[in-house]
Amino acid sequence: ADALDLPLYRSWVTARGGEQEVMLGYSDSNKDGGYFTSNWSLYKAAATLLQVCRGHGVRLRLFHGRGGTIGRGGGPSYEAVLAQPPGSVDGALRLTEQGEVIASKYADPESGRRNLETLAAATLEASLARPHGRRHERHEAIAEELSARAFKAYRALVKTPGFVEYFRASTPIAEISDLNIGSRPASRRSSESIEDLRAIPWVFSWSQCRLMLPGWYGFGTAVTSWLDDKGKIEDLREMYRDWPFFRSVLSNMDMVLAKTDLAIASRYAELVSSEKLRREIFARLSEEWQSARKWLTAITGNAELLADNPTLARSIRNRFPYLDPLNHVQVELLRRYRAGDRDERLLRVIHLTINGLAAGLRNSG
């Protein structure tokens, strides 16, 4: 708002056709605040930006910096566009398509055209068919409460003494850092802290050990706490039915929970040298996953995960029998490598398992 009040800045915006573009970043917001809080904060930011721009007679165009994985703003593009605040998609939309998403969506002309048509259709529907001026005030108030509780649960986990040690031992983060797969190093500084770790290796590491933590942690605790404070499950079911934003968030979480495998994740947890730390952290992760799954199915009314997406459910059933052995092989290779076997061929095979799992899991990093 202050920038638009400056004559020089306003003249620059006017020269651009009276349009202000703002980029929303999904990756680091998730790493800092967890899945639900990140999505809700970005939704609020978009709504506030729209209000400011309209107040100054400027058209807003949002640039969504979405990654491929759910923990970095990924998921079905059509639903993501329709889930934006009313009025924020006003005939224009800009977003990023990154990493393996480019290959999966645009590897051939037919697939590329279909995906571009999907984005165009969603943009048109969000711009023209939306209920003008409609707000979900009561739903937004509930989302605010859920966000605060989810944020508290997420920060309590990552600030737990020993959590960084658990993360670095139970995931292939160190080995991923050696892969030549990005333009930047895994961490911003030579530090072991999670704050300095970039968002891509953070999310990628959790997908490799089959926990997918950035796509669900905190939601179960948030719902449990809110219901204990006299919240009603019927309100959450109404939000899921009537509010595209909430439905999109839960739909993406549904997919991530379905791709999680606690049994395989427990094998990776065995790489943590401290038995006490291993048991304490993994028990919390397992309990939170069970809670997230419990409340997700209670809200959606579906008895099973991915009940509304049988095609993806079938794809996962067909793919995972081939992926699971790769995870077990990777755990054994990591154990040997970290025990002192520094054969270059061993590291090469570890990298091959990383690539294989990423290809099979999809939207993984």
mmCIF file of C-alpha atoms in Angstrom:
data_model
loop_
_atom_site.group_PDB
_atom_site.id
_atom_site.type_symbol
_atom_site.label_atom_id
_atom_site.label_comp_id
_atom_site.label_asym_id
_atom_site.label_seq_id
_atom_site.Cartn_x
_atom_site.Cartn_y
_atom_site.Cartn_z
ATOM 1 C CA ALA A 1 0.000 0.000 0.000
ATOM 2 C CA ASP A 2 2.838 2.388 0.875
ATOM 3 C CA ALA A 3 4.556 1.674 -2.437
ATOM 4 C CA LEU A 4 1.402 2.449 -4.426
ATOM 5 C CA ASP A 5 1.136 5.779 -2.606
ATOM 6 C CA LEU A 6 4.546 6.855 -3.922
ATOM 7 C CA PRO A 7 4.171 8.947 -7.115
ATOM 8 C CA LEU A 8 7.293 7.499 -8.738
ATOM 9 C CA TYR A 9 6.273 3.888 -8.055
ATOM 10 C CA ARG A 10 2.689 4.548 -9.107
ATOM 11 C CA SER A 11 3.861 6.037 -12.400
ATOM 12 C CA TRP A 12 5.878 2.860 -13.006
ATOM 13 C CA VAL A 13 2.771 0.719 -12.357
ATOM 14 C CA THR A 14 0.730 2.947 -14.677
ATOM 15 C CA ALA A 15 3.341 2.517 -17.396
ATOM 16 C CA ARG A 16 2.835 -1.238 -17.061
ATOM 17 C CA GLY A 17 -0.846 -0.912 -17.856
ATOM 18 C CA GLY A 18 -1.975 -0.302 -14.284
ATOM 19 C CA GLU A 19 -1.163 -3.868 -13.273
ATOM 20 C CA GLN A 20 0.792 -4.929 -10.193
ATOM 21 C CA GLU A 21 2.321 -8.405 -10.178
ATOM 22 C CA VAL A 22 3.148 -10.069 -6.858
ATOM 23 C CA MET A 23 4.833 -13.429 -6.399
ATOM 24 C CA LEU A 24 3.660 -15.805 -3.679
ATOM 25 C CA GLY A 25 6.290 -18.290 -2.502
ATOM 26 C CA TYR A 26 5.073 -21.670 -1.281
ATOM 27 C CA SER A 27 8.257 -23.570 -0.465
ATOM 28 C CA ASP A 28 9.880 -21.709 2.430
ATOM 29 C CA SER A 29 6.547 -20.796 3.995
ATOM 30 C CA ASN A 30 5.831 -24.514 4.308
ATOM 31 C CA LYS A 31 9.245 -25.290 5.811
ATOM 32 C CA ASP A 32 8.847 -22.457 8.318
ATOM 33 C CA GLY A 33 5.222 -22.978 9.331
ATOM 34 C CA GLY A 34 3.983 -26.368 8.180
ATOM 35 C CA TYR A 35 1.448 -27.445 5.579
ATOM 36 C CA PHE A 36 -1.874 -25.981 6.682
ATOM 37 C CA THR A 37 -0.456 -22.728 8.029
ATOM 38 C CA SER A 38 1.497 -22.145 4.836
ATOM 39 C CA ASN A 39 -1.559 -22.584 2.603
ATOM 40 C CA TRP A 40 -3.793 -20.493 4.819
ATOM 41 C CA SER A 41 -1.236 -17.680 5.155
ATOM 42 C CA LEU A 42 -0.840 -17.489 1.381
ATOM 43 C CA TYR A 43 -4.616 -17.434 0.927
ATOM 44 C CA LYS A 44 -4.887 -14.515 3.360
ATOM 45 C CA ALA A 45 -1.984 -12.724 1.688
ATOM 46 C CA ALA A 46 -3.649 -13.016 -1.715
ATOM 47 C CA ALA A 47 -6.953 -11.682 -0.366
ATOM 48 C CA THR A 48 -5.214 -8.747 1.345
ATOM 49 C CA LEU A 49 -3.191 -7.887 -1.756
ATOM 50 C CA LEU A 50 -6.389 -7.888 -3.805
ATOM 51 C CA GLN A 51 -8.042 -5.505 -1.353
ATOM 52 C CA VAL A 52 -5.041 -3.132 -1.391
ATOM 53 C CA CYS A 53 -4.764 -3.073 -5.172
ATOM 54 C CA ARG A 54 -8.484 -2.514 -5.666
ATOM 55 C CA GLY A 55 -8.342 0.341 -3.181
ATOM 56 C CA HIS A 56 -5.686 1.991 -5.326
ATOM 57 C CA GLY A 57 -7.387 1.287 -8.648
ATOM 58 C CA VAL A 58 -4.694 -1.156 -9.705
ATOM 59 C CA ARG A 59 -5.220 -4.584 -11.227
ATOM 60 C CA LEU A 60 -3.512 -7.423 -9.352
ATOM 61 C CA ARG A 61 -1.846 -10.363 -11.044
ATOM 62 C CA LEU A 62 -0.564 -13.054 -8.715
ATOM 63 C CA PHE A 63 2.488 -15.116 -9.593
ATOM 64 C CA HIS A 64 2.256 -18.454 -7.781
ATOM 65 C CA GLY A 65 5.719 -19.877 -7.147
ATOM 66 C CA ARG A 66 4.510 -23.458 -6.839
ATOM 67 C CA GLY A 67 6.829 -26.461 -6.750
ATOM 68 C CA GLY A 68 6.017 -29.976 -7.838
ATOM 69 C CA THR A 69 5.356 -31.511 -4.446
ATOM 70 C CA ILE A 70 2.422 -30.846 -2.115
ATOM 71 C CA GLY A 71 4.809 -29.444 0.490
ATOM 72 C CA ARG A 72 5.839 -26.777 -2.023
ATOM 73 C CA GLY A 73 2.440 -25.775 -3.366
ATOM 74 C CA GLY A 74 1.985 -28.596 -5.856
ATOM 75 C CA GLY A 75 -1.062 -30.682 -6.624
ATOM 76 C CA PRO A 76 -3.719 -30.610 -9.360
ATOM 77 C CA SER A 77 -3.550 -27.222 -11.093
ATOM 78 C CA TYR A 78 -7.270 -26.988 -11.867
ATOM 79 C CA GLU A 79 -8.345 -27.300 -8.234
ATOM 80 C CA ALA A 80 -5.515 -25.007 -7.110
ATOM 81 C CA VAL A 81 -6.714 -22.184 -9.357
ATOM 82 C CA LEU A 82 -10.343 -22.524 -8.249
ATOM 83 C CA ALA A 83 -9.221 -22.540 -4.611
ATOM 84 C CA GLN A 84 -7.853 -18.982 -4.814
ATOM 85 C CA PRO A 85 -9.640 -16.131 -2.984
ATOM 86 C CA PRO A 86 -12.649 -14.810 -4.934
ATOM 87 C CA GLY A 87 -11.553 -12.082 -7.309
ATOM 88 C CA SER A 88 -7.830 -12.809 -7.137
ATOM 89 C CA VAL A 89 -7.918 -14.640 -10.477
ATOM 90 C CA ASP A 90 -9.261 -11.867 -12.656
ATOM 91 C CA GLY A 91 -8.587 -13.091 -16.163
ATOM 92 C CA ALA A 92 -4.865 -13.485 -15.527
ATOM 93 C CA LEU A 93 -2.693 -15.965 -13.703
ATOM 94 C CA ARG A 94 0.998 -16.751 -13.604
ATOM 95 C CA LEU A 95 2.583 -19.814 -12.032
ATOM 96 C CA THR A 96 5.724 -21.894 -12.142
ATOM 97 C CA GLU A 97 5.960 -25.495 -13.294
ATOM 98 C CA GLN A 98 9.167 -27.043 -12.008
ATOM 99 C CA GLY A 99 11.352 -30.115 -12.040
ATOM 100 C CA GLU A 100 9.721 -33.417 -12.836
ATOM 101 C CA VAL A 101 6.388 -31.621 -13.340
ATOM 102 C CA ILE A 102 7.695 -30.231 -16.636
ATOM 103 C CA ALA A 103 8.507 -33.696 -17.938
ATOM 104 C CA SER A 104 5.259 -35.260 -16.733
ATOM 105 C CA LYS A 105 3.023 -32.504 -18.102
ATOM 106 C CA TYR A 106 4.814 -31.259 -21.205
ATOM 107 C CA ALA A 107 6.947 -34.132 -22.472
ATOM 108 C CA ASP A 108 4.840 -34.450 -25.620
ATOM 109 C CA PRO A 109 2.655 -31.946 -27.536
ATOM 110 C CA GLU A 110 -0.659 -33.649 -26.742
ATOM 111 C CA SER A 111 0.013 -33.739 -23.020
ATOM 112 C CA GLY A 112 1.268 -30.163 -23.056
ATOM 113 C CA ARG A 113 -1.819 -28.877 -24.854
ATOM 114 C CA ARG A 114 -4.125 -30.730 -22.480
ATOM 115 C CA ASN A 115 -2.448 -29.245 -19.421
ATOM 116 C CA LEU A 116 -2.437 -25.732 -20.870
ATOM 117 C CA GLU A 117 -6.131 -26.112 -21.706
ATOM 118 C CA THR A 118 -6.763 -27.200 -18.115
ATOM 119 C CA LEU A 119 -5.056 -24.086 -16.767
ATOM 120 C CA ALA A 120 -6.922 -21.862 -19.217
ATOM 121 C CA ALA A 121 -10.269 -23.437 -18.312
ATOM 122 C CA ALA A 122 -9.602 -23.037 -14.576
ATOM 123 C CA THR A 123 -8.579 -19.402 -15.032
ATOM 124 C CA LEU A 124 -11.736 -18.670 -17.032
ATOM 125 C CA GLU A 125 -13.977 -20.425 -14.503
ATOM 126 C CA ALA A 126 -12.350 -18.697 -11.533
ATOM 127 C CA SER A 127 -12.677 -15.329 -13.284
ATOM 128 C CA LEU A 128 -16.186 -15.578 -14.731
ATOM 129 C CA ALA A 129 -18.122 -18.231 -12.839
ATOM 130 C CA ARG A 130 -17.044 -17.279 -9.348
ATOM 131 C CA PRO A 131 -19.672 -15.876 -6.931
ATOM 132 C CA HIS A 132 -18.670 -12.195 -6.974
ATOM 133 C CA GLY A 133 -18.102 -10.694 -3.581
ATOM 134 C CA ARG A 134 -18.809 -13.920 -1.738
ATOM 135 C CA ARG A 135 -16.707 -14.555 1.343
ATOM 136 C CA HIS A 136 -16.604 -17.460 3.744
ATOM 137 C CA GLU A 137 -16.236 -15.382 6.922
ATOM 138 C CA ARG A 138 -17.192 -18.109 9.370
ATOM 139 C CA HIS A 139 -15.099 -20.682 7.544
ATOM 140 C CA GLU A 140 -12.147 -18.301 7.476
ATOM 141 C CA ALA A 141 -12.395 -17.787 11.234
ATOM 142 C CA ILE A 142 -12.235 -21.560 11.753
ATOM 143 C CA ALA A 143 -9.295 -21.843 9.338
ATOM 144 C CA GLU A 144 -7.481 -19.162 11.336
ATOM 145 C CA GLU A 145 -7.907 -21.180 14.519
ATOM 146 C CA LEU A 146 -6.816 -24.412 12.850
ATOM 147 C CA SER A 147 -3.783 -22.651 11.391
ATOM 148 C CA ALA A 148 -2.644 -21.335 14.773
ATOM 149 C CA ARG A 149 -2.939 -24.789 16.324
ATOM 150 C CA ALA A 150 -1.237 -26.546 13.387
ATOM 151 C CA PHE A 151 1.611 -24.016 13.474
ATOM 152 C CA LYS A 152 2.140 -24.596 17.186
ATOM 153 C CA ALA A 153 2.268 -28.383 16.691
ATOM 154 C CA TYR A 154 4.678 -28.130 13.741
ATOM 155 C CA ARG A 155 7.059 -25.723 15.465
ATOM 156 C CA ALA A 156 7.020 -27.858 18.599
ATOM 157 C CA LEU A 157 8.232 -30.795 16.498
ATOM 158 C CA VAL A 158 11.043 -29.058 14.607
ATOM 159 C CA LYS A 159 12.242 -27.331 17.793
ATOM 160 C CA THR A 160 12.371 -30.605 19.743
ATOM 161 C CA PRO A 161 15.920 -31.254 21.006
ATOM 162 C CA GLY A 162 17.488 -33.852 18.731
ATOM 163 C CA PHE A 163 15.025 -33.411 15.875
ATOM 164 C CA VAL A 164 17.690 -32.109 13.486
ATOM 165 C CA GLU A 165 19.834 -35.131 14.326
ATOM 166 C CA TYR A 166 16.855 -37.414 13.663
ATOM 167 C CA PHE A 167 16.109 -35.751 10.341
ATOM 168 C CA ARG A 168 19.679 -35.933 9.070
ATOM 169 C CA ALA A 169 20.095 -39.567 10.125
ATOM 170 C CA SER A 170 16.709 -40.943 9.022
ATOM 171 C CA THR A 171 16.639 -39.332 5.575
ATOM 172 C CA PRO A 172 19.224 -39.294 2.754
ATOM 173 C CA ILE A 173 19.644 -35.506 3.036
ATOM 174 C CA ALA A 174 23.460 -35.716 3.070
ATOM 175 C CA GLU A 175 23.519 -37.948 0.005
ATOM 176 C CA ILE A 176 20.948 -35.783 -1.777
ATOM 177 C CA SER A 177 23.206 -32.802 -1.192
ATOM 178 C CA ASP A 178 25.876 -34.551 -3.292
ATOM 179 C CA LEU A 179 23.522 -34.973 -6.241
ATOM 180 C CA ASN A 180 23.939 -32.599 -9.159
ATOM 181 C CA ILE A 181 20.236 -31.809 -9.425
ATOM 182 C CA GLY A 182 19.956 -28.103 -8.727
ATOM 183 C CA SER A 183 21.453 -24.712 -9.357
ATOM 184 C CA ARG A 184 22.029 -23.978 -5.674
ATOM 185 C CA PRO A 185 23.519 -25.806 -2.667
ATOM 186 C CA ALA A 186 21.212 -27.647 -0.275
ATOM 187 C CA SER A 187 21.802 -25.100 2.500
ATOM 188 C CA ARG A 188 22.159 -21.343 2.372
ATOM 189 C CA ARG A 189 25.082 -21.459 4.798
ATOM 190 C CA SER A 190 27.425 -24.172 6.030
ATOM 191 C CA SER A 191 25.079 -24.990 8.885
ATOM 192 C CA GLU A 192 23.238 -28.025 10.185
ATOM 193 C CA SER A 193 20.119 -26.064 11.128
ATOM 194 C CA ILE A 194 16.801 -26.558 9.365
ATOM 195 C CA GLU A 195 16.379 -22.780 9.039
ATOM 196 C CA ASP A 196 19.393 -22.644 6.700
ATOM 197 C CA LEU A 197 18.313 -25.686 4.691
ATOM 198 C CA ARG A 198 16.628 -24.899 1.395
ATOM 199 C CA ALA A 199 13.027 -26.011 0.956
ATOM 200 C CA ILE A 200 13.594 -28.394 -1.972
ATOM 201 C CA PRO A 201 16.005 -30.802 -0.204
ATOM 202 C CA TRP A 202 13.859 -30.570 2.946
ATOM 203 C CA VAL A 203 10.758 -31.818 1.140
ATOM 204 C CA PHE A 204 12.692 -34.203 -1.117
ATOM 205 C CA SER A 205 14.342 -35.911 1.864
ATOM 206 C CA TRP A 206 11.061 -36.610 3.627
ATOM 207 C CA SER A 207 9.605 -38.110 0.461
ATOM 208 C CA GLN A 208 12.554 -40.476 0.052
ATOM 209 C CA CYS A 209 11.961 -42.053 3.470
ATOM 210 C CA ARG A 210 8.241 -42.258 2.632
ATOM 211 C CA LEU A 211 7.020 -39.965 5.415
ATOM 212 C CA MET A 212 6.057 -36.921 3.293
ATOM 213 C CA LEU A 213 5.969 -34.930 6.548
ATOM 214 C CA PRO A 214 5.745 -31.435 4.939
ATOM 215 C CA GLY A 215 2.402 -32.378 3.378
ATOM 216 C CA TRP A 216 0.409 -33.234 6.505
ATOM 217 C CA TYR A 217 2.133 -32.662 9.861
ATOM 218 C CA GLY A 218 0.156 -30.563 12.330
ATOM 219 C CA PHE A 219 -3.308 -30.946 10.828
ATOM 220 C CA GLY A 220 -4.368 -33.845 13.037
ATOM 221 C CA THR A 221 -3.323 -32.099 16.234
ATOM 222 C CA ALA A 222 -5.014 -28.889 15.093
ATOM 223 C CA VAL A 223 -8.375 -30.587 14.501
ATOM 224 C CA THR A 224 -8.180 -32.596 17.731
ATOM 225 C CA SER A 225 -7.413 -29.456 19.763
ATOM 226 C CA TRP A 226 -10.126 -27.415 18.038
ATOM 227 C CA LEU A 227 -12.766 -30.093 18.603
ATOM 228 C CA ASP A 228 -11.721 -30.364 22.244
ATOM 229 C CA ASP A 229 -12.460 -26.632 22.522
ATOM 230 C CA LYS A 230 -16.086 -27.281 21.525
ATOM 231 C CA GLY A 231 -15.583 -27.114 17.767
ATOM 232 C CA LYS A 232 -17.977 -29.167 15.660
ATOM 233 C CA ILE A 233 -16.981 -31.728 13.055
ATOM 234 C CA GLU A 234 -20.117 -30.718 11.096
ATOM 235 C CA ASP A 235 -18.558 -27.279 10.497
ATOM 236 C CA LEU A 236 -15.440 -28.863 9.019
ATOM 237 C CA ARG A 237 -17.556 -31.081 6.794
ATOM 238 C CA GLU A 238 -19.446 -28.015 5.617
ATOM 239 C CA MET A 239 -16.150 -26.256 4.864
ATOM 240 C CA TYR A 240 -14.992 -29.232 2.837
ATOM 241 C CA ARG A 241 -18.252 -29.329 0.895
ATOM 242 C CA ASP A 242 -18.719 -25.589 0.234
ATOM 243 C CA TRP A 243 -15.271 -23.960 0.260
ATOM 244 C CA PRO A 244 -12.908 -24.756 -2.664
ATOM 245 C CA PHE A 245 -9.835 -23.660 -0.686
ATOM 246 C CA PHE A 246 -10.412 -26.077 2.184
ATOM 247 C CA ARG A 247 -11.401 -28.866 -0.178
ATOM 248 C CA SER A 248 -8.209 -28.407 -2.205
ATOM 249 C CA VAL A 249 -5.996 -28.425 0.899
ATOM 250 C CA LEU A 250 -7.574 -31.641 2.165
ATOM 251 C CA SER A 251 -7.544 -33.279 -1.259
ATOM 252 C CA ASN A 252 -3.800 -32.697 -1.598
ATOM 253 C CA MET A 253 -3.216 -33.963 1.931
ATOM 254 C CA ASP A 254 -5.246 -37.064 1.054
ATOM 255 C CA MET A 255 -2.796 -37.843 -1.745
ATOM 256 C CA VAL A 256 0.269 -37.318 0.455
ATOM 257 C CA LEU A 257 -1.100 -39.493 3.252
ATOM 258 C CA ALA A 258 -1.793 -42.242 0.717
ATOM 259 C CA LYS A 259 1.818 -42.147 -0.440
ATOM 260 C CA THR A 260 3.150 -42.356 3.112
ATOM 261 C CA ASP A 261 4.325 -45.725 4.417
ATOM 262 C CA LEU A 262 5.045 -45.821 8.138
ATOM 263 C CA ALA A 263 6.490 -49.334 7.994
ATOM 264 C CA ILE A 264 9.140 -48.281 5.483
ATOM 265 C CA ALA A 265 9.711 -45.010 7.357
ATOM 266 C CA SER A 266 10.458 -47.049 10.472
ATOM 267 C CA ARG A 267 13.304 -48.754 8.591
ATOM 268 C CA TYR A 268 14.852 -45.356 7.926
ATOM 269 C CA ALA A 269 14.353 -44.447 11.586
ATOM 270 C CA GLU A 270 16.666 -47.358 12.451
ATOM 271 C CA LEU A 271 19.511 -45.307 10.946
ATOM 272 C CA VAL A 272 19.261 -42.991 13.981
ATOM 273 C CA SER A 273 21.933 -44.106 16.433
ATOM 274 C CA SER A 274 20.120 -43.033 19.598
ATOM 275 C CA GLU A 275 17.365 -45.510 20.382
ATOM 276 C CA LYS A 276 15.703 -43.073 22.795
ATOM 277 C CA LEU A 277 15.600 -40.292 20.202
ATOM 278 C CA ARG A 278 14.445 -42.704 17.507
ATOM 279 C CA ARG A 279 11.545 -44.010 19.556
ATOM 280 C CA GLU A 280 10.459 -40.594 20.793
ATOM 281 C CA ILE A 281 10.427 -38.794 17.434
ATOM 282 C CA PHE A 282 9.045 -41.647 15.344
ATOM 283 C CA ALA A 283 6.242 -42.236 17.852
ATOM 284 C CA ARG A 284 5.220 -38.572 17.499
ATOM 285 C CA LEU A 285 5.328 -38.763 13.713
ATOM 286 C CA SER A 286 3.313 -41.968 13.634
ATOM 287 C CA GLU A 287 0.719 -40.628 16.071
ATOM 288 C CA GLU A 288 0.308 -37.413 14.068
ATOM 289 C CA TRP A 289 -0.083 -39.338 10.799
ATOM 290 C CA GLN A 290 -2.780 -41.523 12.324
ATOM 291 C CA SER A 291 -4.542 -38.436 13.661
ATOM 292 C CA ALA A 292 -4.386 -36.644 10.295
ATOM 293 C CA ARG A 293 -5.784 -39.700 8.536
ATOM 294 C CA LYS A 294 -8.526 -40.142 11.113
ATOM 295 C CA TRP A 295 -9.802 -36.570 10.829
ATOM 296 C CA LEU A 296 -9.375 -36.402 7.063
ATOM 297 C CA THR A 297 -11.661 -39.387 6.536
ATOM 298 C CA ALA A 298 -14.080 -38.080 9.171
ATOM 299 C CA ILE A 299 -14.351 -34.732 7.389
ATOM 300 C CA THR A 300 -14.574 -36.057 3.826
ATOM 301 C CA GLY A 301 -16.835 -38.972 4.734
ATOM 302 C CA ASN A 302 -14.637 -41.405 2.820
ATOM 303 C CA ALA A 303 -13.664 -44.640 4.529
ATOM 304 C CA GLU A 304 -10.423 -44.940 2.545
ATOM 305 C CA LEU A 305 -7.762 -42.569 1.300
ATOM 306 C CA LEU A 306 -8.088 -41.477 -2.341
ATOM 307 C CA ALA A 307 -11.679 -42.707 -2.464
ATOM 308 C CA ASP A 308 -12.493 -39.745 -4.722
ATOM 309 C CA ASN A 309 -9.565 -40.451 -7.039
ATOM 310 C CA PRO A 310 -9.719 -44.144 -7.996
ATOM 311 C CA THR A 311 -7.366 -43.634 -10.950
ATOM 312 C CA LEU A 312 -4.555 -42.381 -8.729
ATOM 313 C CA ALA A 313 -5.330 -45.024 -6.104
ATOM 314 C CA ARG A 314 -4.958 -47.727 -8.745
ATOM 315 C CA SER A 315 -1.750 -46.156 -10.043
ATOM 316 C CA ILE A 316 -0.264 -46.160 -6.551
ATOM 317 C CA ARG A 317 -1.232 -49.792 -5.992
ATOM 318 C CA ASN A 318 0.493 -50.733 -9.236
ATOM 319 C CA ARG A 319 3.637 -48.659 -8.699
ATOM 320 C CA PHE A 320 4.478 -49.195 -5.067
ATOM 321 C CA PRO A 321 5.324 -52.917 -5.201
ATOM 322 C CA TYR A 322 8.230 -51.869 -7.430
ATOM 323 C CA LEU A 323 9.200 -48.902 -5.236
ATOM 324 C CA ASP A 324 9.174 -50.599 -1.840
ATOM 325 C CA PRO A 325 12.215 -52.809 -2.575
ATOM 326 C CA LEU A 326 14.122 -49.692 -3.659
ATOM 327 C CA ASN A 327 13.520 -48.171 -0.241
ATOM 328 C CA HIS A 328 14.844 -51.267 1.542
ATOM 329 C CA VAL A 329 17.891 -51.339 -0.730
ATOM 330 C CA GLN A 330 18.503 -47.647 -0.107
ATOM 331 C CA VAL A 331 18.397 -48.099 3.679
ATOM 332 C CA GLU A 332 20.993 -50.867 3.534
ATOM 333 C CA LEU A 333 23.247 -48.885 1.208
ATOM 334 C CA LEU A 334 23.004 -45.804 3.442
ATOM 335 C CA ARG A 335 23.953 -47.950 6.421
ATOM 336 C CA ARG A 336 27.063 -49.235 4.647
ATOM 337 C CA TYR A 337 28.087 -45.838 3.308
ATOM 338 C CA ARG A 338 27.735 -44.117 6.659
ATOM 339 C CA ALA A 339 29.626 -46.949 8.368
ATOM 340 C CA GLY A 340 32.717 -45.999 6.373
ATOM 341 C CA ASP A 341 32.433 -47.742 3.005
ATOM 342 C CA ARG A 342 33.331 -44.825 0.726
ATOM 343 C CA ASP A 343 33.440 -46.714 -2.558
ATOM 344 C CA GLU A 344 32.361 -44.304 -5.301
ATOM 345 C CA ARG A 345 30.251 -47.051 -6.837
ATOM 346 C CA LEU A 346 28.275 -47.345 -3.587
ATOM 347 C CA LEU A 347 27.434 -43.640 -3.620
ATOM 348 C CA ARG A 348 26.515 -43.948 -7.293
ATOM 349 C CA VAL A 349 24.014 -46.716 -6.515
ATOM 350 C CA ILE A 350 22.564 -44.660 -3.651
ATOM 351 C CA HIS A 351 21.996 -41.825 -6.097
ATOM 352 C CA LEU A 352 20.312 -44.231 -8.502
ATOM 353 C CA THR A 353 17.888 -45.340 -5.790
ATOM 354 C CA ILE A 354 17.138 -41.683 -5.028
ATOM 355 C CA ASN A 355 16.351 -41.030 -8.678
ATOM 356 C CA GLY A 356 14.279 -44.195 -8.967
ATOM 357 C CA LEU A 357 12.152 -43.376 -5.940
ATOM 358 C CA ALA A 358 11.616 -39.805 -7.089
ATOM 359 C CA ALA A 359 10.443 -41.036 -10.488
ATOM 360 C CA GLY A 360 8.053 -43.561 -8.962
ATOM 361 C CA LEU A 361 6.625 -41.348 -6.226
ATOM 362 C CA ARG A 362 6.231 -38.342 -8.546
ATOM 363 C CA ASN A 363 5.590 -34.838 -7.185
ATOM 364 C CA SER A 364 8.249 -35.682 -4.609
ATOM 365 C CA GLY A 365 10.609 -32.709 -4.595
#
